[in-house]
Short mmCIF file of C-alpha atoms in Angstrom, two decimals:
data_model
loop_
_atom_site.label_atom_id
_atom_site.label_comp_id
_atom_site.label_asym_id
_atom_site.label_seq_id
_atom_site.Cartn_x
_atom_site.Cartn_y
_atom_site.Cartn_z
CA MET A 14 0.00 0.00 0.00
CA SER A 15 2.76 2.48 0.88
CA LEU A 16 4.56 1.67 -2.40
CA TYR A 17 1.34 2.47 -4.26
CA LEU A 18 0.97 5.83 -2.46
CA GLN A 19 4.64 6.69 -3.06
CA THR A 20 4.28 5.88 -6.80
CA LYS A 21 1.09 7.96 -7.00
CA LYS A 22 2.87 10.85 -5.23
CA ASN A 23 5.83 10.66 -7.69
CA LEU A 24 3.41 10.68 -10.67
CA SER A 25 1.64 13.74 -9.25
CA ALA A 26 4.96 15.56 -8.87
CA ALA A 27 5.94 14.60 -12.42
CA ARG A 28 2.60 15.88 -13.75
CA LEU A 29 3.08 19.18 -11.93
CA LEU A 30 6.55 19.54 -13.47
CA CYS A 31 5.15 18.84 -16.95
CA VAL A 32 2.37 21.41 -16.49
CA ALA A 33 4.89 23.99 -15.23
CA ALA A 34 7.15 23.29 -18.21
CA LEU A 35 4.27 23.67 -20.67
CA LEU A 36 3.13 26.91 -19.04
CA SER A 37 6.63 28.33 -19.24
CA LEU A 38 6.84 27.34 -22.93
CA PHE A 39 3.58 29.15 -23.65
CA THR A 40 4.73 32.18 -21.68
CA LEU A 41 8.11 32.28 -23.40
CA GLY A 42 6.59 31.55 -26.78
CA SER A 43 3.87 34.21 -26.60
CA PRO A 44 4.73 37.44 -28.37
CA GLY A 45 3.84 39.68 -25.41
CA PRO A 46 4.55 43.40 -25.56
CA ALA A 47 6.99 44.36 -28.31
CA PRO A 48 9.65 46.03 -26.11
CA ALA A 49 9.96 43.10 -23.69
CA ALA A 50 11.60 40.67 -26.13
CA PRO A 51 14.55 42.90 -27.18
CA GLN A 52 15.09 44.00 -23.59
CA THR A 53 15.21 40.41 -22.35
CA LYS A 54 17.55 39.49 -25.16
CA ALA A 55 19.79 42.47 -24.33
CA HIS A 56 19.88 41.41 -20.68
CA HIS A 57 20.87 37.88 -21.66
CA VAL A 58 23.60 39.32 -23.90
CA GLN A 59 24.87 41.41 -20.96
CA ALA A 60 25.08 38.33 -18.73
CA VAL A 61 26.93 36.37 -21.40
CA PHE A 62 29.24 39.35 -22.01
CA LEU A 63 30.03 39.47 -18.28
CA TYR A 64 30.81 35.75 -18.28
CA ASN A 65 32.95 36.03 -21.42
CA LEU A 66 35.14 38.71 -19.85
CA THR A 67 36.84 35.83 -18.03
CA ARG A 68 38.36 34.75 -21.35
CA PHE A 69 40.00 38.11 -22.01
CA VAL A 70 41.33 39.08 -18.59
CA ASP A 71 44.40 37.66 -16.86
CA TRP A 72 44.59 37.56 -13.09
CA PRO A 73 47.94 37.22 -11.27
CA LYS A 74 48.78 33.58 -10.68
CA SER A 75 49.06 34.06 -6.91
CA TRP A 76 45.53 35.51 -6.81
CA ALA A 77 44.09 32.79 -9.02
CA GLU A 78 45.43 30.12 -6.63
CA HIS A 79 43.86 31.86 -3.62
CA SER A 80 40.44 30.21 -3.92
CA ASP A 81 38.79 26.97 -5.04
CA TYR A 82 36.19 28.93 -7.04
CA PHE A 83 36.12 31.63 -9.66
CA THR A 84 33.59 34.05 -8.22
CA ILE A 85 31.50 36.72 -9.88
CA GLY A 86 30.23 39.08 -7.21
CA ILE A 87 27.02 41.02 -7.82
CA VAL A 88 26.10 44.22 -6.00
CA GLY A 89 22.58 45.53 -6.41
CA ASP A 90 19.94 44.44 -8.86
CA PRO A 91 21.50 44.03 -12.31
CA PRO A 92 19.22 44.24 -15.35
CA PHE A 93 20.11 40.65 -16.25
CA GLY A 94 18.93 39.38 -12.85
CA ALA A 95 19.24 35.63 -12.35
CA VAL A 96 20.28 35.05 -15.98
CA ILE A 97 23.93 35.27 -14.86
CA ASP A 98 23.34 32.30 -12.53
CA GLN A 99 22.11 30.25 -15.49
CA VAL A 100 25.00 31.36 -17.71
CA VAL A 101 27.63 30.44 -15.09
CA ALA A 102 25.99 27.19 -13.91
CA GLY A 103 28.32 24.25 -14.55
CA GLU A 104 31.03 26.44 -16.12
CA GLN A 105 34.69 26.46 -15.13
CA TRP A 106 37.53 28.93 -15.32
CA ARG A 107 40.90 27.22 -15.65
CA GLY A 108 39.63 24.11 -13.91
CA LYS A 109 37.81 25.95 -11.10
CA PRO A 110 34.04 25.87 -10.82
CA MET A 111 32.41 29.26 -11.34
CA ARG A 112 29.84 30.72 -8.99
CA VAL A 113 27.85 33.90 -8.43
CA VAL A 114 27.76 35.56 -4.99
CA ARG A 115 25.60 38.57 -4.15
CA PHE A 116 26.72 41.31 -1.78
CA ALA A 117 24.43 43.90 -0.19
CA GLU A 118 27.10 45.79 1.77
CA PRO A 119 30.88 46.17 1.38
CA GLU A 120 31.41 44.63 4.81
CA GLU A 121 30.04 41.32 3.51
CA MET A 122 33.14 41.02 1.35
CA ASN A 123 35.47 40.68 4.34
CA GLY A 124 37.22 37.35 4.07
CA ARG A 125 35.44 36.49 0.82
CA GLN A 126 37.14 36.67 -2.51
CA CYS A 127 35.56 37.58 -5.79
CA ASP A 128 37.35 37.83 -9.10
CA ILE A 129 34.81 40.03 -10.87
CA LEU A 130 32.57 42.51 -9.05
CA TYR A 131 29.56 43.79 -10.96
CA ILE A 132 28.02 47.00 -9.59
CA GLY A 133 24.37 47.50 -10.56
CA SER A 134 23.28 51.02 -11.47
CA ASP A 135 20.94 51.01 -8.46
CA ARG A 136 23.99 50.75 -6.15
CA LEU A 137 26.37 53.06 -8.01
CA ARG A 138 26.37 55.52 -5.09
CA GLN A 139 27.98 52.80 -2.95
CA PHE A 140 30.69 52.02 -5.49
CA GLU A 141 33.32 54.05 -3.58
CA ARG A 142 32.75 51.97 -0.46
CA PHE A 143 33.03 48.70 -2.38
CA ARG A 144 36.06 49.96 -4.27
CA GLY A 145 37.68 50.83 -0.93
CA LYS A 146 37.44 47.16 0.05
CA LEU A 147 39.15 46.17 -3.20
CA ASN A 148 41.88 48.81 -3.34
CA GLY A 149 44.89 47.23 -4.97
CA LEU A 150 43.33 43.75 -5.23
CA PRO A 151 43.08 42.12 -8.65
CA VAL A 152 39.28 42.22 -8.85
CA LEU A 153 37.74 43.33 -12.14
CA THR A 154 35.02 45.90 -11.46
CA VAL A 155 32.24 45.98 -14.03
CA GLY A 156 29.20 48.23 -14.34
CA ASP A 157 26.67 49.48 -16.84
CA SER A 158 26.13 53.07 -15.69
CA PRO A 159 27.15 56.37 -17.27
CA GLY A 160 30.15 57.74 -15.39
CA PHE A 161 31.20 54.33 -14.02
CA LEU A 162 34.66 54.49 -15.62
CA GLU A 163 35.20 58.05 -14.42
CA MET A 164 34.44 56.86 -10.87
CA GLY A 165 37.29 54.34 -11.13
CA GLY A 166 35.39 51.34 -12.51
CA MET A 167 37.33 49.14 -14.91
CA VAL A 168 34.84 47.87 -17.50
CA ASN A 169 31.53 49.45 -18.47
CA LEU A 170 28.94 47.54 -20.51
CA VAL A 171 27.14 50.25 -22.45
CA ARG A 172 24.01 49.65 -24.48
CA LYS A 173 24.32 51.25 -27.91
CA GLN A 174 21.05 50.89 -29.82
CA GLN A 175 20.68 47.09 -30.20
CA ARG A 176 24.27 46.25 -29.20
CA ILE A 177 26.38 46.12 -26.09
CA GLY A 178 29.40 48.41 -26.26
CA LEU A 179 32.42 48.24 -24.01
CA GLY A 180 34.38 50.91 -22.20
CA VAL A 181 37.64 50.21 -20.35
CA ASN A 182 39.45 52.33 -17.76
CA LEU A 183 42.97 51.11 -18.54
CA PRO A 184 44.77 52.88 -15.63
CA ALA A 185 42.34 51.30 -13.12
CA VAL A 186 42.89 47.87 -14.69
CA ARG A 187 46.67 48.23 -14.54
CA HIS A 188 46.57 49.56 -10.95
CA SER A 189 44.78 46.38 -9.86
CA GLY A 190 47.42 44.10 -11.40
CA LEU A 191 45.07 42.75 -14.07
CA SER A 192 45.73 42.66 -17.78
CA ILE A 193 43.16 42.70 -20.56
CA SER A 194 43.69 41.02 -23.90
CA SER A 195 44.42 43.31 -26.84
CA LYS A 196 41.62 41.50 -28.70
CA LEU A 197 39.10 42.88 -26.23
CA LEU A 198 40.75 46.30 -26.09
CA ARG A 199 40.36 46.66 -29.88
CA LEU A 200 36.58 46.48 -29.40
CA ALA A 201 36.48 48.90 -26.46
CA THR A 202 36.46 52.62 -25.95
CA ILE A 203 39.54 53.25 -23.80
CA VAL A 204 39.61 55.77 -20.95
CA GLU A 205 43.15 56.82 -20.02
#
């Protein structure tokens, strides 16, 4: 009898999963409002762009050996939301599993390493405090706000019409001990 109830319970759970999957297909497949689709696509592109920065930036070997993970830190509410978690899931950087960690306050970073720190535009006013925690450490700071590079940020993902543009603050990158591939720099607007 208990085996029968357990089997019935498993079938009910499987049915619920199938219904949820079908509903999400209909939701994703429906045209919806015209602006939502390009915006969602742009946010996915931003998340993938953030992930792909790992291929064009070199961290000092001593820093890279400091942790068992390659960590992307997120401050605030980025436009790409949880898409970055999906993009990074199961990925590795030079044999290390990648992960995403969210920080609300600079103090949360004490004793925790991140290799990339993304600052959402909603938390730009706190960037100085976060940057103070990173001063001199090889952590790539990335944002998507006007003025981010002038505030000392390293990489700015700028939306230009239907594309994502790239700005790089080369002195800030060099000061942190990082180096960026010339391939990426050719595509970027450089701030000296």
